[in-house]
Amino acid sequence: MTQIIIKNGFVIDPLSNIKGEVMDIAIKDGKIVDLKEVDESRAIVIDVKGRVVMAGGIDVHSHIAGPKVNTGRLMRPEDHYLTNIPHILPYKRAETGLTTPNVFRIGYEYARMGFTLVAEPATPPIKTRHTHHELNAIPMIDKMAFVLVDSNWVSLDLIKEGRRDLLAAYYAWLLKATKTYALKLVDPGSDVAWIIKGSGLDIDDQMPEYGFTPRELIKVIGDVTQLLNIPHKIHVHCNRLGYPGNYMTTLKTMATARDITKVGEGLAMHITHVQFTGYKGDSWATLESGGEDIAKELNANPYISLDLGQVILDRPVTTMTADAPFEFVLYHLTRWKWFNSDTEVDAAAGIVPYRYRSKSYVNTVQWAIGLEVALLARDPWRIFITTDHPNAGPFIDYPKVFAWLISRKAREDTMKKVNQRALKRCSLPSIDREYTLYDLAIMTRAAPAKLLGLERFKGHLGVGADADIVVYDIDPRVVDISKDYERVVKAFRRAWLVVKDGEIIVRDGEIVKTVYGRTFYIDPEMPAELEKELSKVLEAKFRELYTVALESFVIKENEIAKPMRISTKTYLR
Amino acid sequence: MGVPVTFTLKLKAVPKVLVDARWVSPDRFADRAIDEIKKFRVLEGGWETTVGELFEVIGPEKAPADPKEIDIVIEGSTSKICYIGYKMSGGRIVIRGDAGHFIGYKMRGGVIMIHGSVRNYLGCKMKDGIIEVFGNAGHRVGSKLQGEKPGKGMKKGSIVIHGNAGSEVGLGMTGGTIVVEKSAGNLVGSSMTGGTIVVKEGAGLYPGLEMLGGRIVIGGVVKGILPSFYVDSYIPLLKVRGMEFKKPFLSFIGDAVVGGRGFLQISYEDNKSLLEFYKSLVEEV
C-alpha cells in the first residue's frame, strides 16, 4: 500500500493534546505510523506548510440513508433539477440533489468537507436492511446507523413485564441482528400513542396500553444500556419536539440522566438536535429562546451531551423524522407535500419539505437557539455541531455554522439580515464568545470519536489511528479567523487534501478517487442461558407481531459491504 | 431600434437523439461574432458538439449588442431540438418545422414562432413574451416543473396554439394567457393560481383540478367536471381577452378541495347533459 508523509503541517489534535504544532505525519498501510517506519524515498511526500492538519471529521447525526431518505428523494424532484453534476469517468459518479442528495453526492460532499465518519441516526429495525443497502452505496465515508427502539412493541412488552435482563438481552440481540451501533429514542413512546390515539405525548403522560410514562421508558433503556456497556449509550430526541414551550420537557429529559444507574464508562445520554426542543413561550407568536436554560443545565449535568440541529436560514430543507405526530402538525402549518408512515411494530415516520426564512420571527428565534446553546456551553467536549441534515439545513452548510461559532463578526453580519423583532428577544446579540480552531477540532473530531467510543482509532492523529487526515488551506497564525471568517468558510467547505484509510481522495477540494468506507456495528456479548431464553421469547413474539420470520429479520454480515465489528464486554449475568 | 438582423440556422443532418440547444437564443448571440456563435456548446444526447457542427449558420459577421435586434430562423427543425429560447429576453426566433421539449423555458421576453408542432413543456416557467405555435403542442404548456408549488408556472405573456394541446395545460400557472384554438387534453389548468386559459374546442377530463385562482374557458365538449366546483351563474354571451363566444356558458367557482377561488366557464349547449342539473340549481335561486 502507498506510504504518505504529510510534512510541515500545523497540526491540531485535541485527543493527543496537540494545540497547534508544526509536525510531520507518516502513513503506512492505512494507519498512522511513526515517522521512522516510512521509507521517505518510496513515500509520497506532501508539503503542507502554512496549512492546518486535523483528523477526519465525525458527524454524529445526519439522516443519510434509510427508507425515509429514499421517500424524501421521490417526494422532491424539484430538489434535483438544477443540482446535477455529471460524472467524470473513471473516478467520479454523477451527483444530484441538495436537501435529499443521491448516495454519491452524500459521500463526495462529506469528503470535500473533510468528514470521514457519519452516523445515520434513525432506522426502524425491520427496515434496516434497506438502510444498509444505501449505506453500502455511499462512497468515501465510514458510516454507522442507530436503531429505533422507543416504540418497539417487543421491547415495550418486556418493559411492562419487568424483565430487565431479558430486555438487555433483546437490545443486545437487536443491535447485532440489525448491525447497528446504538439505540435511538425518538419522541419516546409517542409513536404508540400516535397509532392508538392519534396524538403525541409529553414526558410525564401515560403511554396508552402500556401504562408507564416516557420518563420511565428513558430511564429503563438508559439503565439497560449501562448494563450492555455499549459505547454510545442512548441517543434521545425529546418529547414534544417543535412545540412552543417544549424547553421544559427537554430540561426534564436531561434531568433523567441523573437518575440512570451508572455502571459503565461514558456519558449516560445524548440529547439530539436540541434547537428543535428549546422553545420558550406559549405560542408561535410569543416564541422565545430557551437556549440559555438548556446550556445552564448542560453545564450543571455532567452525564449528558448535546448536538445542535442548527438552523440554516434561506435554504430549502426536507424535514424527515421518526416523530410522526409532529410531521402531521407541520404539514398543517405548511400545507404542501406530506408523507407519513407506520412501520408495523417498530416506529413511524414523516416527511415535510420546509424553508427557513430569515425575515420570519419564528425561524430567526430557531436560528438563534442553536448558536446560544453552543456559545453558552462551557465544555466543548459535550457539544456537537450538526444541522440534523436535512431537517434544519443541508450538511454542506456546516462551514457556515463553524464561522458563526468562531467569529462574532460572522454572527453580526448574519444578524443584520434576520428578523429584528425576534433578535430583541434573544440573548445571542449579547454573547461575545468566540471558539478557536482547537475548540472546533474538539467539537467535530475528538469529542464525537470519544462519544462513539472510537477514540482508539478515530478522531486523532496519534500512532495507530486510522489514516483519516484532512488538510485545510488556512493558517491561523497568519489569518485572523474571527475577522476573516469568509476564509474559514471557504477553507472548510473544500478541504485542500483528504486522506481516507491511507489513500488520497480529495485534492484542492475536488474528488480524485472514489473509495468505500466501512460500516461499524456493535456486538455486545451475551450469556448463553439468557440467549436461549431470549430466542424462545423472540420466536413467540415474531409469530405474534411481525410479518417476517425471525430468520429473515436478522441481517447477516455478508449483506454489508465492509463490516467492522466492535464487541463490548457487558455486565449481564 | 435598428432593423433586425437575421441569423439562419439550417439543420445539416437530422439528429437521432434529443439535442439540448439552449445556447440558441438572441441573448447568447448578442454582441458575438459568427465564428463564436458557431462554437457554442450543444449537447447531442449527452455528447458535446457545437452549433456549427449541427447547423449551417448564415448571418452577418457580428451580431448587434441588443438581443431585441436579432432574429433567429431555424430551418428544417425536427422534434429532437430542445430548449430553444432558454431565458431569452428579447428578439425573435422562428422555427420552420417541429421542435422538441422545453421550447421557451424560463423565457423573459421576445417572440417564438413555431411553424410546426412542439412536444412537452412549451413555455415552461416563462416570465414574459409571446409564443405562437401553428401546429400542435404536447403536455404541460406554460407549466411549472414536477414537484414545485402551485404558482411556480408561467407568470406573464401569452401562448397561442393553433392546433391541439396535450394534457395539463397551464399546470401551476400564475398569470398570462394561454389560448388553444382546437381542443386540449385532460386536467386543463390544474393547480393554477392565476392567469387565463382559453380552449376554443373541447377538453378532456376534470379541468381545473386543485385550481386556486385564475380563469379557464372551455368552448366545447368536456368529458367530465369535478364535483368540487360550485356553480356560480349562467352567462348568455362570453367575452374573454378580446375573444367573443356567441353561445351560453355556465360559470363555476373552485376548486373547493383546496379552497380555491378560480373561475371555470364551460359552454352550456355542448355539454347539456352534463350541465343541466347545475343550471337547474342556478335557476332556483
mmCIF file of N, CA and C in Angstrom, chain A residues 481-564:
data_model
loop_
_atom_site.group_PDB
_atom_site.id
_atom_site.type_symbol
_atom_site.label_atom_id
_atom_site.label_comp_id
_atom_site.label_asym_id
_atom_site.label_seq_id
_atom_site.Cartn_x
_atom_site.Cartn_y
_atom_site.Cartn_z
ATOM 1 N N ILE A 481 -8.904 34.531 12.205
ATOM 2 C CA ILE A 481 -10.125 33.831 11.792
ATOM 3 C C ILE A 481 -11.394 34.517 12.274
ATOM 4 N N SER A 482 -11.307 35.278 13.356
ATOM 5 C CA SER A 482 -12.539 35.905 13.818
ATOM 6 C C SER A 482 -12.900 37.120 12.969
ATOM 7 N N LYS A 483 -11.929 37.705 12.278
ATOM 8 C CA LYS A 483 -12.235 38.827 11.377
ATOM 9 C C LYS A 483 -12.521 38.305 9.969
ATOM 10 N N ASP A 484 -11.637 37.430 9.507
ATOM 11 C CA ASP A 484 -11.688 36.999 8.119
ATOM 12 C C ASP A 484 -12.397 35.643 8.039
ATOM 13 N N TYR A 485 -13.670 35.640 8.519
ATOM 14 C CA TYR A 485 -14.357 34.349 8.638
ATOM 15 C C TYR A 485 -14.694 33.738 7.287
ATOM 16 N N GLU A 486 -14.767 34.580 6.247
ATOM 17 C CA GLU A 486 -15.091 34.013 4.926
ATOM 18 C C GLU A 486 -14.005 33.059 4.437
ATOM 19 N N ARG A 487 -12.774 33.340 4.834
ATOM 20 C CA ARG A 487 -11.667 32.426 4.514
ATOM 21 C C ARG A 487 -11.911 31.059 5.145
ATOM 22 N N VAL A 488 -12.430 31.101 6.384
ATOM 23 C CA VAL A 488 -12.687 29.853 7.112
ATOM 24 C C VAL A 488 -13.766 29.052 6.395
ATOM 25 N N VAL A 489 -14.850 29.745 6.011
ATOM 26 C CA VAL A 489 -15.940 29.057 5.307
ATOM 27 C C VAL A 489 -15.395 28.403 4.042
ATOM 28 N N LYS A 490 -14.597 29.170 3.310
ATOM 29 C CA LYS A 490 -14.057 28.664 2.042
ATOM 30 C C LYS A 490 -13.140 27.464 2.275
ATOM 31 N N ALA A 491 -12.286 27.595 3.293
ATOM 32 C CA ALA A 491 -11.323 26.522 3.551
ATOM 33 C C ALA A 491 -12.027 25.242 4.003
ATOM 34 N N PHE A 492 -13.024 25.397 4.876
ATOM 35 C CA PHE A 492 -13.683 24.208 5.416
ATOM 36 C C PHE A 492 -14.691 23.598 4.441
ATOM 37 N N ARG A 493 -15.174 24.396 3.492
ATOM 38 C CA ARG A 493 -16.108 23.857 2.511
ATOM 39 C C ARG A 493 -15.383 22.914 1.552
ATOM 40 N N ARG A 494 -14.180 23.292 1.184
ATOM 41 C CA ARG A 494 -13.395 22.468 0.261
ATOM 42 C C ARG A 494 -12.029 22.223 0.875
ATOM 43 N N ALA A 495 -11.840 21.049 1.428
ATOM 44 C CA ALA A 495 -10.560 20.733 2.052
ATOM 45 C C ALA A 495 -9.474 20.688 0.982
ATOM 46 N N TRP A 496 -8.246 21.049 1.384
ATOM 47 C CA TRP A 496 -7.140 21.078 0.420
ATOM 48 C C TRP A 496 -6.664 19.667 0.102
ATOM 49 N N LEU A 497 -6.701 18.823 1.143
ATOM 50 C CA LEU A 497 -6.267 17.435 0.963
ATOM 51 C C LEU A 497 -7.028 16.565 1.950
ATOM 52 N N VAL A 498 -7.556 15.445 1.478
ATOM 53 C CA VAL A 498 -8.188 14.485 2.386
ATOM 54 C C VAL A 498 -7.589 13.114 2.125
ATOM 55 N N VAL A 499 -7.145 12.479 3.193
ATOM 56 C CA VAL A 499 -6.632 11.114 3.103
ATOM 57 C C VAL A 499 -7.603 10.212 3.857
ATOM 58 N N LYS A 500 -8.076 9.160 3.193
ATOM 59 C CA LYS A 500 -9.000 8.235 3.858
ATOM 60 C C LYS A 500 -8.381 6.850 3.814
ATOM 61 N N ASP A 501 -8.181 6.282 4.989
ATOM 62 C CA ASP A 501 -7.566 4.964 5.104
ATOM 63 C C ASP A 501 -6.292 4.851 4.272
ATOM 64 N N GLY A 502 -5.493 5.903 4.298
ATOM 65 C CA GLY A 502 -4.205 5.856 3.622
ATOM 66 C C GLY A 502 -4.243 6.121 2.137
ATOM 67 N N GLU A 503 -5.394 6.561 1.614
ATOM 68 C CA GLU A 503 -5.448 6.884 0.187
ATOM 69 C C GLU A 503 -5.901 8.330 0.017
ATOM 70 N N ILE A 504 -5.287 9.012 -0.943
ATOM 71 C CA ILE A 504 -5.654 10.406 -1.181
ATOM 72 C C ILE A 504 -6.952 10.421 -1.973
ATOM 73 N N ILE A 505 -8.018 11.024 -1.401
ATOM 74 C CA ILE A 505 -9.311 11.028 -2.100
ATOM 75 C C ILE A 505 -9.725 12.413 -2.573
ATOM 76 N N VAL A 506 -9.223 13.459 -1.906
ATOM 77 C CA VAL A 506 -9.580 14.818 -2.313
ATOM 78 C C VAL A 506 -8.306 15.636 -2.411
ATOM 79 N N ARG A 507 -8.216 16.408 -3.504
ATOM 80 C CA ARG A 507 -7.090 17.336 -3.650
ATOM 81 C C ARG A 507 -7.627 18.649 -4.171
ATOM 82 N N ASP A 508 -7.236 19.773 -3.542
ATOM 83 C CA ASP A 508 -7.739 21.083 -3.944
ATOM 84 C C ASP A 508 -9.259 21.121 -3.972
ATOM 85 N N GLY A 509 -9.887 20.452 -3.052
ATOM 86 C CA GLY A 509 -11.341 20.499 -2.966
ATOM 87 C C GLY A 509 -12.070 19.688 -4.003
ATOM 88 N N GLU A 510 -11.367 18.879 -4.775
ATOM 89 C CA GLU A 510 -12.044 18.047 -5.771
ATOM 90 C C GLU A 510 -11.731 16.574 -5.561
ATOM 91 N N ILE A 511 -12.705 15.754 -5.854
ATOM 92 C CA ILE A 511 -12.546 14.314 -5.685
ATOM 93 C C ILE A 511 -11.551 13.794 -6.722
ATOM 94 N N VAL A 512 -10.590 12.997 -6.263
ATOM 95 C CA VAL A 512 -9.658 12.396 -7.216
ATOM 96 C C VAL A 512 -9.757 10.879 -7.244
ATOM 97 N N LYS A 513 -10.470 10.321 -6.254
ATOM 98 C CA LYS A 513 -10.592 8.876 -6.221
ATOM 99 C C LYS A 513 -11.833 8.502 -5.417
ATOM 100 N N THR A 514 -12.559 7.484 -5.890
ATOM 101 C CA THR A 514 -13.712 7.020 -5.135
ATOM 102 C C THR A 514 -13.338 5.770 -4.363
ATOM 103 N N VAL A 515 -13.481 5.851 -3.038
ATOM 104 C CA VAL A 515 -13.233 4.670 -2.200
ATOM 105 C C VAL A 515 -14.498 4.389 -1.394
ATOM 106 N N TYR A 516 -14.594 3.205 -0.824
ATOM 107 C CA TYR A 516 -15.752 2.875 0.003
ATOM 108 C C TYR A 516 -15.316 2.586 1.429
ATOM 109 N N GLY A 517 -16.013 3.204 2.386
ATOM 110 C CA GLY A 517 -15.648 3.055 3.793
ATOM 111 C C GLY A 517 -16.337 1.875 4.435
ATOM 112 N N ARG A 518 -16.096 1.717 5.735
ATOM 113 C CA ARG A 518 -16.637 0.580 6.475
ATOM 114 C C ARG A 518 -17.939 0.948 7.178
ATOM 115 N N THR A 519 -18.694 -0.058 7.558
ATOM 116 C CA THR A 519 -19.892 0.144 8.376
ATOM 117 C C THR A 519 -19.623 -0.452 9.754
ATOM 118 N N PHE A 520 -19.713 0.393 10.780
ATOM 119 C CA PHE A 520 -19.442 -0.060 12.141
ATOM 120 C C PHE A 520 -20.701 -0.655 12.754
ATOM 121 N N TYR A 521 -20.551 -1.712 13.507
ATOM 122 C CA TYR A 521 -21.679 -2.195 14.315
ATOM 123 C C TYR A 521 -21.194 -2.803 15.613
ATOM 124 N N ILE A 522 -22.138 -2.851 16.542
ATOM 125 C CA ILE A 522 -21.805 -3.280 17.904
ATOM 126 C C ILE A 522 -22.237 -4.725 18.086
ATOM 127 N N ASP A 523 -21.414 -5.480 18.781
ATOM 128 C CA ASP A 523 -21.763 -6.865 19.094
ATOM 129 C C ASP A 523 -21.543 -7.087 20.584
ATOM 130 N N PRO A 524 -22.569 -6.777 21.418
ATOM 131 C CA PRO A 524 -22.369 -6.991 22.852
ATOM 132 C C PRO A 524 -22.425 -8.482 23.154
ATOM 133 N N GLU A 525 -21.540 -8.938 24.004
ATOM 134 C CA GLU A 525 -21.540 -10.370 24.312
ATOM 135 C C GLU A 525 -22.708 -10.697 25.252
ATOM 136 N N MET A 526 -23.185 -11.956 25.167
ATOM 137 C CA MET A 526 -24.392 -12.322 25.903
ATOM 138 C C MET A 526 -24.184 -13.688 26.561
ATOM 139 N N PRO A 527 -24.616 -13.872 27.834
ATOM 140 C CA PRO A 527 -24.507 -15.197 28.451
ATOM 141 C C PRO A 527 -25.388 -16.208 27.702
ATOM 142 N N ALA A 528 -24.921 -17.455 27.605
ATOM 143 C CA ALA A 528 -25.592 -18.455 26.763
ATOM 144 C C ALA A 528 -27.008 -18.764 27.244
ATOM 145 N N GLU A 529 -27.191 -18.818 28.570
ATOM 146 C CA GLU A 529 -28.532 -19.153 29.093
ATOM 147 C C GLU A 529 -29.552 -18.084 28.683
ATOM 148 N N LEU A 530 -29.119 -16.839 28.854
ATOM 149 C CA LEU A 530 -30.012 -15.728 28.534
ATOM 150 C C LEU A 530 -30.371 -15.754 27.056
ATOM 151 N N GLU A 531 -29.391 -16.107 26.243
ATOM 152 C CA GLU A 531 -29.608 -16.148 24.795
ATOM 153 C C GLU A 531 -30.662 -17.195 24.447
ATOM 154 N N LYS A 532 -30.588 -18.327 25.166
ATOM 155 C CA LYS A 532 -31.539 -19.410 24.934
ATOM 156 C C LYS A 532 -32.954 -18.959 25.296
ATOM 157 N N GLU A 533 -33.041 -18.319 26.455
ATOM 158 C CA GLU A 533 -34.350 -17.868 26.912
ATOM 159 C C GLU A 533 -34.908 -16.818 25.940
ATOM 160 N N LEU A 534 -34.025 -15.917 25.512
ATOM 161 C CA LEU A 534 -34.454 -14.855 24.597
ATOM 162 C C LEU A 534 -34.965 -15.431 23.295
ATOM 163 N N SER A 535 -34.272 -16.425 22.757
ATOM 164 C CA SER A 535 -34.681 -16.953 21.454
ATOM 165 C C SER A 535 -36.072 -17.580 21.542
ATOM 166 N N LYS A 536 -36.396 -18.165 22.704
ATOM 167 C CA LYS A 536 -37.745 -18.721 22.907
ATOM 168 C C LYS A 536 -38.778 -17.584 22.862
ATOM 169 N N VAL A 537 -38.489 -16.530 23.624
ATOM 170 C CA VAL A 537 -39.403 -15.389 23.687
ATOM 171 C C VAL A 537 -39.558 -14.758 22.299
ATOM 172 N N LEU A 538 -38.428 -14.595 21.619
ATOM 173 C CA LEU A 538 -38.456 -13.910 20.321
ATOM 174 C C LEU A 538 -39.272 -14.676 19.294
ATOM 175 N N GLU A 539 -39.098 -16.010 19.284
ATOM 176 C CA GLU A 539 -39.855 -16.803 18.319
ATOM 177 C C GLU A 539 -41.353 -16.598 18.498
ATOM 178 N N ALA A 540 -41.782 -16.593 19.759
ATOM 179 C CA ALA A 540 -43.206 -16.377 20.047
ATOM 180 C C ALA A 540 -43.626 -14.979 19.623
ATOM 181 N N LYS A 541 -42.807 -13.981 19.971
ATOM 182 C CA LYS A 541 -43.140 -12.586 19.657
ATOM 183 C C LYS A 541 -43.198 -12.366 18.153
ATOM 184 N N PHE A 542 -42.246 -12.947 17.438
ATOM 185 C CA PHE A 542 -42.222 -12.736 15.996
ATOM 186 C C PHE A 542 -43.437 -13.366 15.338
ATOM 187 N N ARG A 543 -43.844 -14.553 15.836
ATOM 188 C CA ARG A 543 -45.024 -15.178 15.262
ATOM 189 C C ARG A 543 -46.257 -14.325 15.556
ATOM 190 N N GLU A 544 -46.263 -13.711 16.728
ATOM 191 C CA GLU A 544 -47.428 -12.935 17.142
ATOM 192 C C GLU A 544 -47.500 -11.581 16.434
ATOM 193 N N LEU A 545 -46.348 -10.893 16.306
ATOM 194 C CA LEU A 545 -46.376 -9.483 15.920
ATOM 195 C C LEU A 545 -45.893 -9.186 14.501
ATOM 196 N N TYR A 546 -44.845 -9.838 14.058
ATOM 197 C CA TYR A 546 -44.196 -9.405 12.822
ATOM 198 C C TYR A 546 -44.770 -10.082 11.576
ATOM 199 N N THR A 547 -44.566 -9.470 10.439
ATOM 200 C CA THR A 547 -44.960 -10.090 9.172
ATOM 201 C C THR A 547 -43.814 -10.894 8.575
ATOM 202 N N VAL A 548 -42.619 -10.780 9.169
ATOM 203 C CA VAL A 548 -41.487 -11.546 8.654
ATOM 204 C C VAL A 548 -41.074 -12.595 9.683
ATOM 205 N N ALA A 549 -40.394 -13.617 9.190
ATOM 206 C CA ALA A 549 -39.908 -14.650 10.107
ATOM 207 C C ALA A 549 -38.638 -14.167 10.785
ATOM 208 N N LEU A 550 -38.356 -14.762 11.919
ATOM 209 C CA LEU A 550 -37.188 -14.353 12.703
ATOM 210 C C LEU A 550 -35.889 -14.498 11.898
ATOM 211 N N GLU A 551 -35.811 -15.584 11.113
ATOM 212 C CA GLU A 551 -34.563 -15.819 10.361
ATOM 213 C C GLU A 551 -34.367 -14.751 9.280
ATOM 214 N N SER A 552 -35.482 -14.300 8.685
ATOM 215 C CA SER A 552 -35.367 -13.290 7.628
ATOM 216 C C SER A 552 -35.056 -11.915 8.201
ATOM 217 N N PHE A 553 -35.403 -11.716 9.461
ATOM 218 C CA PHE A 553 -35.201 -10.411 10.080
ATOM 219 C C PHE A 553 -33.723 -10.122 10.300
ATOM 220 N N VAL A 554 -32.981 -11.150 10.642
ATOM 221 C CA VAL A 554 -31.572 -10.960 11.002
ATOM 222 C C VAL A 554 -30.752 -10.612 9.754
ATOM 223 N N ILE A 555 -29.988 -9.531 9.851
ATOM 224 C CA ILE A 555 -29.117 -9.124 8.746
ATOM 225 C C ILE A 555 -27.771 -9.803 8.935
ATOM 226 N N LYS A 556 -27.362 -10.518 7.910
ATOM 227 C CA LYS A 556 -26.108 -11.259 8.040
ATOM 228 C C LYS A 556 -24.929 -10.381 7.663
ATOM 229 N N GLU A 557 -23.768 -10.798 8.107
ATOM 230 C CA GLU A 557 -22.584 -9.964 7.901
ATOM 231 C C GLU A 557 -22.252 -9.819 6.414
ATOM 232 N N ASN A 558 -22.594 -10.834 5.615
ATOM 233 C CA ASN A 558 -22.251 -10.744 4.189
ATOM 234 C C ASN A 558 -23.151 -9.782 3.419
ATOM 235 N N GLU A 559 -24.187 -9.269 4.084
ATOM 236 C CA GLU A 559 -25.033 -8.276 3.413
ATOM 237 C C GLU A 559 -24.439 -6.878 3.505
ATOM 238 N N ILE A 560 -23.421 -6.728 4.310
ATOM 239 C CA ILE A 560 -22.783 -5.424 4.474
ATOM 240 C C ILE A 560 -21.460 -5.449 3.727
ATOM 241 N N ALA A 561 -21.223 -4.384 2.966
ATOM 242 C CA ALA A 561 -20.063 -4.392 2.075
ATOM 243 C C ALA A 561 -18.756 -4.520 2.849
ATOM 244 N N LYS A 562 -18.578 -3.643 3.816
ATOM 245 C CA LYS A 562 -17.336 -3.697 4.603
ATOM 246 C C LYS A 562 -17.687 -3.603 6.069
ATOM 247 N N PRO A 563 -18.079 -4.707 6.695
ATOM 248 C CA PRO A 563 -18.486 -4.638 8.100
ATOM 249 C C PRO A 563 -17.287 -4.430 9.018
ATOM 250 N N MET A 564 -17.532 -3.757 10.120
ATOM 251 C CA MET A 564 -16.485 -3.541 11.120
ATOM 252 C C MET A 564 -17.122 -3.824 12.475
#
